[in-house]
Coordinates of C-alpha atoms in Angstrom, one line a residue:
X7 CA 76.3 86.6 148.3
X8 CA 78.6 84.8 145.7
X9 CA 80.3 81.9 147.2
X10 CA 83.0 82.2 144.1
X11 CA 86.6 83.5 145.3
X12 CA 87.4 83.7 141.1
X13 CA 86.3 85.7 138.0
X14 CA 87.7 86.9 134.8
X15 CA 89.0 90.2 134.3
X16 CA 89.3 91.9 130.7
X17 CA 91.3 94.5 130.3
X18 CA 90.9 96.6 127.0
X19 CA 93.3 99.2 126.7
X20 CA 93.3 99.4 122.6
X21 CA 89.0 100.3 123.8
X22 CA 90.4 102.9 126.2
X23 CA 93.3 105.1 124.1
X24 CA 90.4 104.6 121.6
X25 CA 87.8 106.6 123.4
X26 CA 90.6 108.9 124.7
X27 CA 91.6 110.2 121.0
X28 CA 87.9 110.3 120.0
X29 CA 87.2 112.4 123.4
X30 CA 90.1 114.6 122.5
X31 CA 89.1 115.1 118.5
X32 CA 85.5 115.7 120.0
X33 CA 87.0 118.9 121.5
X34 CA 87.8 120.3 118.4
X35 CA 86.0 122.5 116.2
X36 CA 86.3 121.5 112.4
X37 CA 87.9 123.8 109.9
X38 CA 86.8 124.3 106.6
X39 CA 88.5 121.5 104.1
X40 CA 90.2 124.5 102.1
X41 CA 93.7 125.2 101.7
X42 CA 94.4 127.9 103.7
X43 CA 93.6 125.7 107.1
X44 CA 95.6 122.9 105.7
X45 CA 99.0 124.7 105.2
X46 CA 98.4 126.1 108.9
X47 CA 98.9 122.2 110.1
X48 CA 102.5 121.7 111.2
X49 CA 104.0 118.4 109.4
X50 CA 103.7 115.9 111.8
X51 CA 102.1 112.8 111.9
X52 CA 98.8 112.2 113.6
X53 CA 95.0 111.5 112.5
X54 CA 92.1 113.4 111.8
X55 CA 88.7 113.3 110.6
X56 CA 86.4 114.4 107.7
X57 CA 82.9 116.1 107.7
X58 CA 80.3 116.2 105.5
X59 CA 77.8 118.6 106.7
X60 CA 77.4 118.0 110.2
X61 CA 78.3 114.0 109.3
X62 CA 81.7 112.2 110.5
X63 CA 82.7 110.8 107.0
X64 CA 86.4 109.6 107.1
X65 CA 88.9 109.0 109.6
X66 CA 92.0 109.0 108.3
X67 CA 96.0 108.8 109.3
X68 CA 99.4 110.8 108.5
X69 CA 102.4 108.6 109.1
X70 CA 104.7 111.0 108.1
X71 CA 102.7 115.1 107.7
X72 CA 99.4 115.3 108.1
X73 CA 99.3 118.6 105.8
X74 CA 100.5 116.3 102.8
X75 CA 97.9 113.5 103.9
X76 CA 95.0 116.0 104.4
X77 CA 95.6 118.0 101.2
X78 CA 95.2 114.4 99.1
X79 CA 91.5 114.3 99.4
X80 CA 91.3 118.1 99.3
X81 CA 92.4 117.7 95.6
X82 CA 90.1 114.7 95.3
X83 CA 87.0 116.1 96.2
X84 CA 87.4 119.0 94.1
X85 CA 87.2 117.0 91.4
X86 CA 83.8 114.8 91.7
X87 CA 80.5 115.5 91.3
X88 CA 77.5 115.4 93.0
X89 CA 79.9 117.0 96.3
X90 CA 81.3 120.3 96.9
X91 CA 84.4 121.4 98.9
X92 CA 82.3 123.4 100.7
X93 CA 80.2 121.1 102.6
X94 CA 83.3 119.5 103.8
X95 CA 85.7 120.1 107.0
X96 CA 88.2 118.2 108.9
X97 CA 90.1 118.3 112.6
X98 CA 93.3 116.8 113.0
X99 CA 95.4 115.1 116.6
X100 CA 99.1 115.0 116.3
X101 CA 99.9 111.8 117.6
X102 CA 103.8 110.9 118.8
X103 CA 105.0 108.3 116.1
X104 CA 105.8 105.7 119.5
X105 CA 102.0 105.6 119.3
X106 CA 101.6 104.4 115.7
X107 CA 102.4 101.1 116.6
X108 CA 98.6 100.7 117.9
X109 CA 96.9 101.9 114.5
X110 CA 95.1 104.6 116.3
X111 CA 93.0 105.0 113.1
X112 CA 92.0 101.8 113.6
X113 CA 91.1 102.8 117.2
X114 CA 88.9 105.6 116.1
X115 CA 87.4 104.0 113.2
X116 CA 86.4 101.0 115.1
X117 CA 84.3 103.4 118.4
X118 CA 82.7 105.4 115.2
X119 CA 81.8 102.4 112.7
X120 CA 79.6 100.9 115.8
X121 CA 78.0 104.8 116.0
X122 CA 76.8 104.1 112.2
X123 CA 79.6 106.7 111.1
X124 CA 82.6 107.0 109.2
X125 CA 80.9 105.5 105.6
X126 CA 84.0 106.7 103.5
X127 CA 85.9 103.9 105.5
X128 CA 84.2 101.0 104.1
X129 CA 83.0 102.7 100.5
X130 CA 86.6 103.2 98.5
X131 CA 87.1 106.4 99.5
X132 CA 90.9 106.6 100.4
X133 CA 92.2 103.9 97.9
X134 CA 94.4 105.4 95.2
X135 CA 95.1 104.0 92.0
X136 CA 93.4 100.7 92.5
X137 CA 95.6 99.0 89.6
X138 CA 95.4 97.9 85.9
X139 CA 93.3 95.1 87.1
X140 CA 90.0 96.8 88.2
X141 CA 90.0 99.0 85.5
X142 CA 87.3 95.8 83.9
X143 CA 85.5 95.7 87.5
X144 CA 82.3 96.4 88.3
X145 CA 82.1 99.9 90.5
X146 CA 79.2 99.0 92.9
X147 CA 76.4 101.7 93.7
X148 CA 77.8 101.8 97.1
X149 CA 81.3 103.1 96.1
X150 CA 82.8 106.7 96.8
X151 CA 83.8 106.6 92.7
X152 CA 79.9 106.0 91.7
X153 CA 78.5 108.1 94.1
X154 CA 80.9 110.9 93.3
X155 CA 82.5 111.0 90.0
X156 CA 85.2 112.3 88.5
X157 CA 84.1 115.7 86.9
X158 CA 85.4 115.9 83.1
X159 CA 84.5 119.6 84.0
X160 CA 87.3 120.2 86.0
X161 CA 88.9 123.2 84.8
X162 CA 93.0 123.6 84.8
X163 CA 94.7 126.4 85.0
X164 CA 95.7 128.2 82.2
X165 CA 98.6 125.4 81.3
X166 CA 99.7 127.4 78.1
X167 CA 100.9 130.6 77.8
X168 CA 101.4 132.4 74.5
X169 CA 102.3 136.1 74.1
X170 CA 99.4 137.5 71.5
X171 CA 99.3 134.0 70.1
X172 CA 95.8 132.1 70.1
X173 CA 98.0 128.7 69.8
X174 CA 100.8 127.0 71.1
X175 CA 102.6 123.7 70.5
X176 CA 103.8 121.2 72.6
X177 CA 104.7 117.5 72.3
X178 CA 101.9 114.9 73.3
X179 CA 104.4 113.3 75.6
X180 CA 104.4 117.1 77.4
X181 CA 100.7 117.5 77.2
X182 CA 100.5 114.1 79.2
X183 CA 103.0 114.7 81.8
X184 CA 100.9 118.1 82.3
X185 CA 97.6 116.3 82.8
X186 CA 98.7 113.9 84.7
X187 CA 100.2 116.3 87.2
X188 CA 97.0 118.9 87.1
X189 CA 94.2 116.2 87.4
X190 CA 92.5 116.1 90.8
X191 CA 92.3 112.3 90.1
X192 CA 94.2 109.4 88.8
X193 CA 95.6 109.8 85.1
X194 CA 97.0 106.5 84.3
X195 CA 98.8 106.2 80.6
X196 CA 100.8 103.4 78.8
X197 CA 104.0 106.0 77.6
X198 CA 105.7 105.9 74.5
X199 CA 108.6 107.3 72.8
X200 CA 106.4 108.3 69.9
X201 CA 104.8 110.5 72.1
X202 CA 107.6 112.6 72.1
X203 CA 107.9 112.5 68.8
X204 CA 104.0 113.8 67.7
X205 CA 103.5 117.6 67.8
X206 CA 100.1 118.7 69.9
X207 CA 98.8 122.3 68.9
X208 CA 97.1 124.0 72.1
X209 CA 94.5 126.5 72.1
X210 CA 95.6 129.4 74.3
X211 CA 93.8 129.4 78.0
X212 CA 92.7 127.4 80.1
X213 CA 90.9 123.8 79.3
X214 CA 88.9 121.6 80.9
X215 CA 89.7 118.1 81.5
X216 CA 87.1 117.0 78.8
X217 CA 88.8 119.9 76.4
X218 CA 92.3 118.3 77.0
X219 CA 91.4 114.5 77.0
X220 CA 89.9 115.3 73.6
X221 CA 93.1 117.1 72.4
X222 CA 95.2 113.6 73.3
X223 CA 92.7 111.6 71.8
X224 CA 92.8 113.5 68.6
X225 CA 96.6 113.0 68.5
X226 CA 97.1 109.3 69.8
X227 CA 96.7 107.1 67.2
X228 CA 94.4 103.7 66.3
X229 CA 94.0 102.1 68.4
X230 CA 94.5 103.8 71.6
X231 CA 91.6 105.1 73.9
X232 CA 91.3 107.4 76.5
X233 CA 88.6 106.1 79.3
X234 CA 86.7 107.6 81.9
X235 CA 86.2 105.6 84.6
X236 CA 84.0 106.4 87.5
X237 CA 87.3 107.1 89.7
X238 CA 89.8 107.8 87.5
X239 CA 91.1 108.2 83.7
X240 CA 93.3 105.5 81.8
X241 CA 94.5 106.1 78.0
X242 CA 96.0 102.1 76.4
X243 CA 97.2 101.5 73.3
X244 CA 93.9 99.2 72.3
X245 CA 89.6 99.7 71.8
X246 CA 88.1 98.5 74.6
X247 CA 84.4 99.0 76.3
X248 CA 84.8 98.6 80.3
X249 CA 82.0 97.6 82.5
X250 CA 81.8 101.0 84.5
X251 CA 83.3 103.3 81.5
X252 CA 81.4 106.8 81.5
X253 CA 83.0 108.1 78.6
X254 CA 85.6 106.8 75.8
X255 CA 87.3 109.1 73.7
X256 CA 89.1 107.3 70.3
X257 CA 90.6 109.6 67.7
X258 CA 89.0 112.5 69.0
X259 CA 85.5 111.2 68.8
X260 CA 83.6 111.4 72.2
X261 CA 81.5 108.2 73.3
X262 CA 79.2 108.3 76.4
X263 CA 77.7 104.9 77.0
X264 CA 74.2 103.9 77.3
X265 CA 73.6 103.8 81.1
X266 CA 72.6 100.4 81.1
X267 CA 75.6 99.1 78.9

C-alpha cells in the first residue's frame, strides 16, 4: 500500500476533443471526391478528411465553407499525374467556429500522424503558390509536386468559340487571364501592358495546357520563358534553367530537360 497522500494529475482535454472528432469522422462513410458530393456540403466551416484508396491521406480545415475548401484539391488533383480523381474520397465535420480556437485540424492530425497516416500533411500537399523564391529550389522526392505532377495534358474546355471559323483572335494579355483562371494548378506570370498590345491567333477547340503554353510562348518575346515546374507553371521576362524544371518553352520551342540536369 502507497504511503504517499500526493501525485500528479494530467489532464489532456486538446487529447480528448481530439479522439472525439476522429470517433465522429470514423462514423462516416466517404464520398467520392467528385463534384456532385461537394456542392451537396452546406457552407460552413468544419474539417474533413481525404482518401486514397482505402488510405487516410489529408486532413484538412474550412474556416469559412468547407464546399470552397474541399473543391481546392478537387481541381488540384485533376490535374497531376500518376493519381486519378477516382481513387480519391473525402468526409467532412461541421465544426461550430467557437471551436476553431483549438485548431481541431491539429487535433486530428496529431491522433492520425502517430497511426502512420495522414502523409499529405507533411509532403507539400496543401501549400499554394509557394512564392517567387522556391521557384530555384530543389523539389525533394518526397514532395506531393514530384510524386504527382502537374499534367501538361490537362485539357480545357473549349475556351474559344468561333461560328464556322477554324481561328480566332484574342490578345495575349486575354489568352493569359484565360489560363490562369482554367489551370488546375498555379499559373504565375510577370504582366505587361504589351501584352495587351500583341495579337494571339487561336485555333478553334479545345487545347491542352501543353497546346496553350506553346501558343504564349510563341507570342512572348526574347527573352521570356514559360517553365514547368513540378507543382506549378511560371512565364518571366528572362532565360533561365531551374533545378526541378520539367519543361521550358522559349519562343515556341519546347525543351524537356535531361532527368539528371
Amino acid at each position: 500500500m502507497s504511503l504517499e497522500n500526493h501525485a500528479e494529475f494530467k489532464l489532456s482535454i486538446t487529447k480528448a476533443l481530439g479522439d472525439q472528432l476522429a470517433a465522429a469522422l470514423e462514423e462516416l462513410t466517404p464520398a467520392p471526391l467528385a463534384m456532385g458530393n461537394i456542392l451537396r456540403l452546406r457552407p460552413l466551416p468544419g474539417v474533413y478528411q481525404l482518401y486514397k484508396g482505402e488510405d487516410l491521406v489529408y486532413v484538412g480545415k474550412a474556416d469559412k465553407s468547407l464546399p470552397q475548401r474541399v473543391e481546392k484539391h478537387f481541381r488540384k488533383i485533376s490535374g497531376r499525374r500518376n493519381i486519378s480523381i477516382e481513387e480519391m474520397s473525402f468526409t467532412c465535420l461541421y465544426v461550430d467556429e467557437d471551436f476553431g480556437a483549438v485548431a481541431p485540424e491539429r487535433l486530428l492530425i496529431n491522433k492520425h500522424r502517430g497511426q502512420g497516416e495522414v502523409p499529405w500533411n507533411y509532403n507539400g500537399f496543401g501549400n499554394n503558390d509557394p512564392g517567387k523564391r522556391r521557384d530555384t529550389t530543389v523539389v525533394e522526392e518526397k514532395h506531393f509536386d514530384r510524386q504527382y505532377p502537374i499534367d501538361l495534358e490537362y485539357a480545357f474546355p473549349d475556351i474559344v468559340t468561333v461560328d464556322g471559323a477554324s481561328e480566332a483572335e484574342s490578345t495575349l494579355a486575354k489568352l493569359l487571364t484565360i489560363a490562369k483562371g482554367f489551370l488546375p494548378y498555379v499559373f504565375r506570370y510577370e504582366s505587361t501592358k504589351a501584352f495587351d498590345e500583341i495579337t494571339v491567333r487561336l485555333p478553334a477547340g479545345p487545347l491542352t495546357a501543353d497546346e496553350a503554353l506553346r501558343v504564349i510562348s510563341e507570342h512572348v518575346p526574347a527573352p521570356w520563358q514559360v517553365t514547368a515546374l513540378p507543382g506549378y507553371v511560371i512565364m518571366y521576362g528572362k532565360t533561365e534553367d531551374y533545378p526541378s524544371g520539367m519543361r521550358y518553352y522559349r519562343a515556341g520551342q519546347v525543351i524537356d530537360p535531361a532527368p539528371d540536369a
